[in-house]
């Protein structure tokens, strides 16, 4: 198994909250866009934005892997692009990682209202290859993609 560590930042570890979700059954394509959208936001602001996307009140912009997804009228003009989606499953796992990072920061004595997302990234994990039987003795491959999510938050 490959070794893994958090990225080395120039900030003291006592002022950071860290969390990682390993082998989440979510496509890296959705996680990439979710992470890019909330990178640099305050934790409370990011959580509010992701809750609006979960309720389909605002679309999450898709910079990459959009594959011709349609333009959304409820996407904010601050993103600069019009195509977006509602990646519900990916958002649930990112919220889980955010909650864990915030809890880690609070346990270190940091103020939860002033936490900002310093680093968030999604990495590709293993792919489960399964086969679905088809007619006339054939089979179709089905791929279950998994991903890792890492979050680092710090006080502003």
Coordinates of N, CA and C in Angstrom, one line a residue:
X1 N 0.8 -1.2 0.0 CA 0.0 0.0 0.0 C 0.9 1.2 0.0
X2 N 0.5 2.3 -0.7 CA 1.3 3.5 -0.8 C 1.2 4.3 0.5
X3 N 2.3 5.0 0.8 CA 2.3 5.8 2.0 C 1.6 7.1 1.7
X4 N 1.0 7.7 2.7 CA 0.3 9.0 2.5 C 0.5 9.9 3.7
X5 N 0.7 11.2 3.5 CA 0.8 12.1 4.6 C 0.1 13.4 4.1
X6 N -0.3 14.2 5.1 CA -0.9 15.5 4.8 C 0.2 16.4 4.1
X7 N -0.2 17.4 3.3 CA 0.7 18.3 2.7 C 1.4 19.1 3.8
X8 N 2.7 19.4 3.5 CA 3.5 20.2 4.5 C 3.1 21.7 4.3
X9 N 2.6 22.3 5.3 CA 2.2 23.8 5.2 C 3.2 24.5 6.2
X10 N 3.3 25.8 5.9 CA 4.2 26.6 6.7 C 3.5 27.1 8.0
X11 N 2.3 26.6 8.3 CA 1.6 27.0 9.5 C 1.8 26.0 10.6
X12 N 1.8 26.4 11.8 CA 2.0 25.5 12.9 C 0.8 24.5 13.0
X13 N 1.1 23.2 13.3 CA 0.0 22.2 13.3 C -1.0 22.4 14.5
X14 N -0.6 23.2 15.5 CA -1.5 23.4 16.6 C -2.6 24.4 16.2
X15 N -2.4 25.1 15.1 CA -3.4 26.1 14.7 C -4.2 25.6 13.5
X16 N -4.1 24.2 13.2 CA -4.8 23.6 12.1 C -5.7 22.5 12.6
X17 N -6.8 22.3 11.8 CA -7.7 21.1 12.0 C -7.6 20.3 10.7
X18 N -7.3 19.0 10.9 CA -7.2 18.2 9.7 C -8.2 17.0 9.7
X19 N -8.5 16.6 8.5 CA -9.4 15.4 8.4 C -9.2 14.8 7.0
X20 N -9.4 13.5 7.0 CA -9.3 12.7 5.7 C -10.4 11.7 5.7
X21 N -11.1 11.5 4.5 CA -12.0 10.5 4.3 C -11.4 9.6 3.3
X22 N -11.2 8.3 3.6 CA -10.5 7.4 2.7 C -11.5 6.5 2.0
X23 N -11.3 6.2 0.8 CA -12.1 5.2 0.0 C -13.5 5.5 0.0
X24 N -13.9 6.8 -0.2 CA -15.3 7.2 -0.3 C -15.8 6.7 -1.6
X25 N -17.0 6.1 -1.7 CA -17.5 5.6 -2.9 C -18.1 6.7 -3.8
X26 N -17.3 7.6 -4.2 CA -17.7 8.8 -5.0 C -16.7 8.9 -6.1
X27 N -17.2 9.4 -7.2 CA -16.3 9.6 -8.4 C -15.4 10.8 -8.2
X28 N -14.2 10.7 -8.6 CA -13.2 11.8 -8.5 C -13.7 13.0 -9.3
X29 N -14.4 12.7 -10.3 CA -14.9 13.8 -11.2 C -15.8 14.8 -10.5
X30 N -16.7 14.3 -9.7 CA -17.6 15.1 -8.9 C -16.8 15.8 -7.8
X31 N -16.0 15.1 -7.1 CA -15.2 15.6 -6.0 C -14.3 16.8 -6.4
X32 N -13.7 16.7 -7.5 CA -12.8 17.7 -8.0 C -13.5 19.0 -8.1
X33 N -14.7 19.1 -8.6 CA -15.4 20.3 -8.8 C -16.0 20.9 -7.5
X34 N -16.4 20.0 -6.6 CA -16.8 20.4 -5.2 C -15.7 21.0 -4.5
X35 N -14.5 20.4 -4.5 CA -13.4 20.9 -3.8 C -12.9 22.3 -4.4
X36 N -12.9 22.4 -5.7 CA -12.5 23.7 -6.3 C -13.5 24.8 -5.9
X37 N -14.8 24.5 -5.8 CA -15.8 25.5 -5.5 C -15.6 26.1 -4.1
X38 N -15.3 25.2 -3.1 CA -15.2 25.7 -1.7 C -13.8 26.0 -1.2
X39 N -12.8 25.8 -2.0 CA -11.4 26.1 -1.6 C -11.3 27.5 -1.3
X40 N -10.8 27.8 -0.1 CA -10.5 29.2 0.3 C -11.7 29.9 1.1
X41 N -12.9 29.2 1.1 CA -14.0 29.8 1.8 C -13.9 29.5 3.3
X42 N -14.7 30.3 4.1 CA -14.8 30.0 5.5 C -15.7 28.8 5.6
X43 N -15.5 28.0 6.7 CA -16.2 26.7 6.9 C -17.7 26.9 6.9
X44 N -18.1 28.0 7.6 CA -19.6 28.2 7.7 C -20.1 28.6 6.4
X45 N -19.4 29.4 5.6 CA -19.9 29.9 4.3 C -19.9 28.7 3.4
X46 N -18.9 27.8 3.4 CA -18.9 26.6 2.6 C -20.0 25.7 2.9
X47 N -20.3 25.5 4.2 CA -21.4 24.6 4.6 C -22.7 25.1 4.1
X48 N -22.9 26.4 4.2 CA -24.2 27.0 3.7 C -24.3 26.9 2.2
X49 N -23.2 27.1 1.5 CA -23.3 26.9 0.0 C -23.6 25.5 -0.4
X50 N -22.9 24.5 0.3 CA -23.2 23.1 0.0 C -24.6 22.7 0.4
X51 N -25.2 23.3 1.4 CA -26.6 23.0 1.8 C -27.5 23.5 0.7
X52 N -27.2 24.7 0.2 CA -28.1 25.2 -0.9 C -28.0 24.3 -2.2
X53 N -26.8 23.8 -2.4 CA -26.7 22.9 -3.6 C -27.4 21.6 -3.3
X54 N -27.4 21.1 -2.1 CA -28.1 19.8 -1.8 C -29.6 20.0 -1.9
X55 N -30.1 21.2 -1.6 CA -31.6 21.5 -1.8 C -31.9 22.0 -3.2
X56 N -31.0 21.9 -4.1 CA -31.2 22.3 -5.5 C -31.6 23.8 -5.6
X57 N -31.2 24.6 -4.7 CA -31.4 26.1 -4.8 C -30.4 26.8 -5.6
X58 N -29.2 26.2 -5.6 CA -28.1 26.8 -6.4 C -27.3 25.7 -7.0
X59 N -26.8 25.8 -8.2 CA -26.1 24.8 -8.9 C -24.6 24.9 -8.6
X60 N -23.9 23.8 -8.5 CA -22.4 23.8 -8.3 C -21.8 23.9 -9.7
X61 N -20.9 24.9 -9.9 CA -20.3 25.0 -11.2 C -19.3 23.8 -11.5
X62 N -19.3 23.4 -12.7 CA -18.5 22.3 -13.2 C -17.5 22.8 -14.2
X63 N -16.2 23.0 -13.7 CA -15.2 23.6 -14.6 C -14.6 22.4 -15.4
X64 N -14.5 21.3 -14.8 CA -13.9 20.1 -15.5 C -14.8 19.0 -15.5
X65 N -14.7 18.0 -16.4 CA -15.5 16.8 -16.5 C -17.0 17.2 -16.6
X66 N -17.3 18.3 -17.3 CA -18.7 18.7 -17.4 C -19.4 17.9 -18.5
X67 N -18.7 17.4 -19.5 CA -19.3 16.6 -20.5 C -20.6 17.2 -21.1
X68 N -20.6 18.5 -21.4 CA -21.7 19.1 -22.0 C -22.9 19.2 -21.1
X69 N -22.7 19.3 -19.8 CA -23.8 19.5 -18.9 C -24.5 20.9 -19.2
X70 N -25.8 20.9 -18.9 CA -26.6 22.1 -19.3 C -26.3 23.3 -18.5
X71 N -26.6 24.5 -19.1 CA -26.5 25.7 -18.3 C -27.5 25.8 -17.3
X72 N -27.2 26.4 -16.2 CA -28.2 26.5 -15.1 C -28.5 28.0 -14.8
X73 N -29.7 28.3 -14.7 CA -30.1 29.7 -14.4 C -29.9 30.1 -13.0
X74 N -29.8 29.1 -12.1 CA -29.6 29.5 -10.7 C -28.1 29.4 -10.2
X75 N -27.2 29.5 -11.2 CA -25.8 29.5 -10.8 C -25.3 30.9 -10.7
X76 N -24.6 31.2 -9.7 CA -24.1 32.6 -9.3 C -23.2 33.1 -10.4
X77 N -23.3 34.4 -10.7 CA -22.4 35.0 -11.7 C -21.0 35.1 -11.2
X78 N -20.7 34.9 -9.9 CA -19.4 35.1 -9.4 C -18.4 33.9 -9.9
X79 N -19.0 32.8 -10.4 CA -18.2 31.7 -10.8 C -17.6 31.9 -12.2
X80 N -18.3 32.7 -13.1 CA -17.8 33.0 -14.4 C -18.2 31.9 -15.5
X81 N -18.8 30.9 -15.1 CA -19.3 29.8 -16.0 C -20.8 29.5 -15.8
X82 N -21.4 28.9 -16.7 CA -22.9 28.7 -16.6 C -23.3 27.3 -16.4
X83 N -22.4 26.3 -16.8 CA -22.8 25.0 -16.6 C -22.5 24.4 -15.2
X84 N -23.5 23.7 -14.7 CA -23.3 23.1 -13.4 C -24.2 21.9 -13.1
X85 N -24.0 21.3 -12.0 CA -24.8 20.1 -11.6 C -25.0 20.2 -10.1
X86 N -25.6 19.1 -9.6 CA -26.0 18.9 -8.2 C -25.4 17.6 -7.7
X87 N -24.1 17.5 -7.5 CA -23.5 16.2 -7.1 C -23.7 15.9 -5.6
X88 N -24.9 15.4 -5.3 CA -25.4 15.2 -3.9 C -24.5 14.2 -3.2
X89 N -24.1 13.1 -3.7 CA -23.3 12.1 -3.0 C -21.9 12.7 -2.7
X90 N -21.3 13.4 -3.6 CA -20.0 13.9 -3.3 C -20.1 15.0 -2.2
X91 N -21.1 15.8 -2.2 CA -21.3 16.8 -1.2 C -21.4 16.2 0.2
X92 N -22.2 15.1 0.3 CA -22.4 14.5 1.6 C -21.0 14.1 2.2
X93 N -20.2 13.5 1.4 CA -18.9 13.1 1.9 C -17.9 14.3 2.2
X94 N -18.0 15.3 1.4 CA -17.2 16.5 1.7 C -17.7 17.2 3.0
X95 N -19.0 17.2 3.2 CA -19.5 17.7 4.5 C -19.0 16.9 5.7
X96 N -19.0 15.6 5.5 CA -18.5 14.7 6.5 C -17.0 15.1 6.9
X97 N -16.2 15.3 5.8 CA -14.8 15.6 6.1 C -14.7 17.0 6.7
X98 N -15.5 18.0 6.3 CA -15.5 19.3 6.9 C -15.9 19.3 8.4
X99 N -16.9 18.5 8.7 CA -17.3 18.3 10.1 C -16.1 17.7 10.9
X100 N -15.4 16.7 10.4 CA -14.3 16.1 11.1 C -13.2 17.1 11.3
X101 N -12.9 17.9 10.3 CA -11.8 18.9 10.4 C -12.1 20.0 11.4
X102 N -13.4 20.4 11.4 CA -13.8 21.4 12.3 C -13.8 20.9 13.8
X103 N -14.2 19.7 14.0 CA -14.2 19.1 15.3 C -12.7 18.9 15.8
X104 N -11.8 18.6 14.9 CA -10.4 18.5 15.2 C -9.8 19.8 15.6
X105 N -10.3 20.9 14.9 CA -9.8 22.2 15.2 C -10.3 22.7 16.6
X106 N -11.6 22.4 16.8 CA -12.2 22.8 18.1 C -11.6 22.1 19.3
X107 N -11.2 20.8 19.1 CA -10.5 20.1 20.1 C -9.1 20.6 20.4
X108 N -8.6 21.3 19.5 CA -7.3 22.0 19.7 C -7.4 23.4 20.3
X109 N -8.7 23.8 20.5 CA -8.9 25.1 21.1 C -9.1 26.3 20.1
X110 N -9.4 26.0 18.9 CA -9.5 27.1 17.9 C -11.0 27.5 17.9
X111 N -11.2 28.7 17.4 CA -12.6 29.3 17.4 C -13.3 28.8 16.1
X112 N -14.4 28.1 16.2 CA -15.1 27.5 15.0 C -15.6 28.6 14.1
X113 N -15.9 29.8 14.5 CA -16.5 30.8 13.7 C -15.5 31.4 12.8
X114 N -14.2 31.3 13.1 CA -13.1 32.0 12.3 C -12.3 31.0 11.5
X115 N -12.8 29.8 11.3 CA -12.1 28.7 10.6 C -12.3 28.9 9.1
X116 N -11.2 28.8 8.3 CA -11.2 28.9 6.9 C -10.5 27.7 6.3
X117 N -11.0 27.3 5.1 CA -10.5 26.1 4.4 C -9.2 26.5 3.8
X118 N -8.1 26.0 4.3 CA -6.8 26.3 3.8 C -6.4 25.3 2.7
X119 N -6.7 24.1 2.9 CA -6.4 23.1 1.8 C -7.5 22.1 1.8
X120 N -8.0 21.8 0.5 CA -8.9 20.7 0.3 C -8.6 20.1 -1.0
X121 N -8.6 18.8 -1.0 CA -8.2 18.1 -2.3 C -8.9 16.7 -2.3
X122 N -9.0 16.2 -3.5 CA -9.6 14.9 -3.7 C -8.6 14.1 -4.5
X123 N -8.4 12.9 -4.1 CA -7.4 12.0 -4.8 C -8.1 10.7 -5.2
X124 N -7.7 10.2 -6.4 CA -8.2 9.0 -6.9 C -7.8 7.8 -6.0
X125 N -8.7 6.9 -5.7 CA -8.4 5.7 -5.0 C -8.6 4.5 -5.9
X126 N -8.7 3.3 -5.4 CA -8.8 2.1 -6.2 C -10.2 2.1 -6.9
X127 N -10.3 1.3 -8.0 CA -11.5 1.0 -8.7 C -11.9 -0.4 -8.6
X128 N -13.1 -0.7 -8.2 CA -13.6 -2.0 -8.1 C -14.2 -2.4 -9.5
X129 N -13.7 -3.5 -10.1 CA -14.2 -3.9 -11.4 C -15.1 -5.1 -11.2
X130 N -16.4 -4.9 -11.6 CA -17.4 -5.9 -11.5 C -17.9 -6.2 -12.8
X131 N -18.6 -7.3 -13.0 CA -19.2 -7.7 -14.3 C -20.7 -8.0 -14.1
X132 N -21.4 -7.4 -15.1 CA -22.9 -7.6 -15.1 C -23.2 -8.6 -16.3
X133 N -23.9 -9.7 -16.0 CA -24.2 -10.6 -17.1 C -25.1 -10.1 -18.1
X134 N -24.9 -10.4 -19.3 CA -25.8 -9.9 -20.4 C -26.3 -11.1 -21.2
X135 N -27.0 -10.8 -22.2 CA -27.6 -11.8 -23.0 C -26.5 -12.6 -23.9
X136 N -26.8 -13.8 -24.2 CA -26.0 -14.6 -25.1 C -24.6 -14.9 -24.5
X137 N -24.5 -15.0 -23.2 CA -23.2 -15.3 -22.5 C -22.2 -14.2 -22.4
X138 N -22.6 -13.0 -22.7 CA -21.6 -11.9 -22.6 C -21.7 -11.3 -21.3
X139 N -20.8 -10.3 -21.0 CA -20.8 -9.6 -19.7 C -20.3 -8.2 -20.0
X140 N -20.8 -7.3 -19.2 CA -20.4 -5.9 -19.3 C -19.7 -5.5 -18.0
X141 N -18.6 -4.8 -18.2 CA -17.8 -4.3 -17.0 C -18.5 -3.2 -16.3
X142 N -18.6 -3.2 -15.0 CA -19.1 -2.1 -14.2 C -18.0 -1.6 -13.3
X143 N -17.7 -0.4 -13.3 CA -16.6 0.1 -12.5 C -17.1 1.0 -11.3
X144 N -16.7 0.6 -10.1 CA -17.1 1.4 -8.9 C -15.8 2.2 -8.5
X145 N -15.9 3.5 -8.7 CA -14.7 4.3 -8.4 C -14.8 4.8 -7.0
X146 N -13.6 4.9 -6.4 CA -13.5 5.4 -5.0 C -12.5 6.5 -5.0
X147 N -12.6 7.4 -3.9 CA -11.7 8.5 -3.9 C -11.4 8.8 -2.4
X148 N -10.3 9.6 -2.2 CA -9.9 10.1 -0.9 C -10.2 11.6 -0.9
X149 N -10.6 12.1 0.3 CA -10.8 13.5 0.5 C -10.0 14.0 1.6
X150 N -9.2 15.0 1.5 CA -8.4 15.6 2.6 C -8.7 17.1 2.8
X151 N -8.9 17.5 4.0 CA -9.3 18.8 4.3 C -8.4 19.4 5.5
X152 N -7.9 20.6 5.3 CA -7.2 21.3 6.4 C -7.8 22.6 6.6
X153 N -8.2 22.9 7.8 CA -8.8 24.2 8.1 C -7.9 24.9 9.2
X154 N -7.9 26.2 9.1 CA -7.1 27.0 10.1 C -7.8 28.3 10.4
X155 N -7.4 28.9 11.5 CA -8.0 30.2 11.9 C -7.5 31.3 11.1
X156 N -8.4 32.3 10.8 CA -8.1 33.4 10.0 C -7.5 34.5 10.9

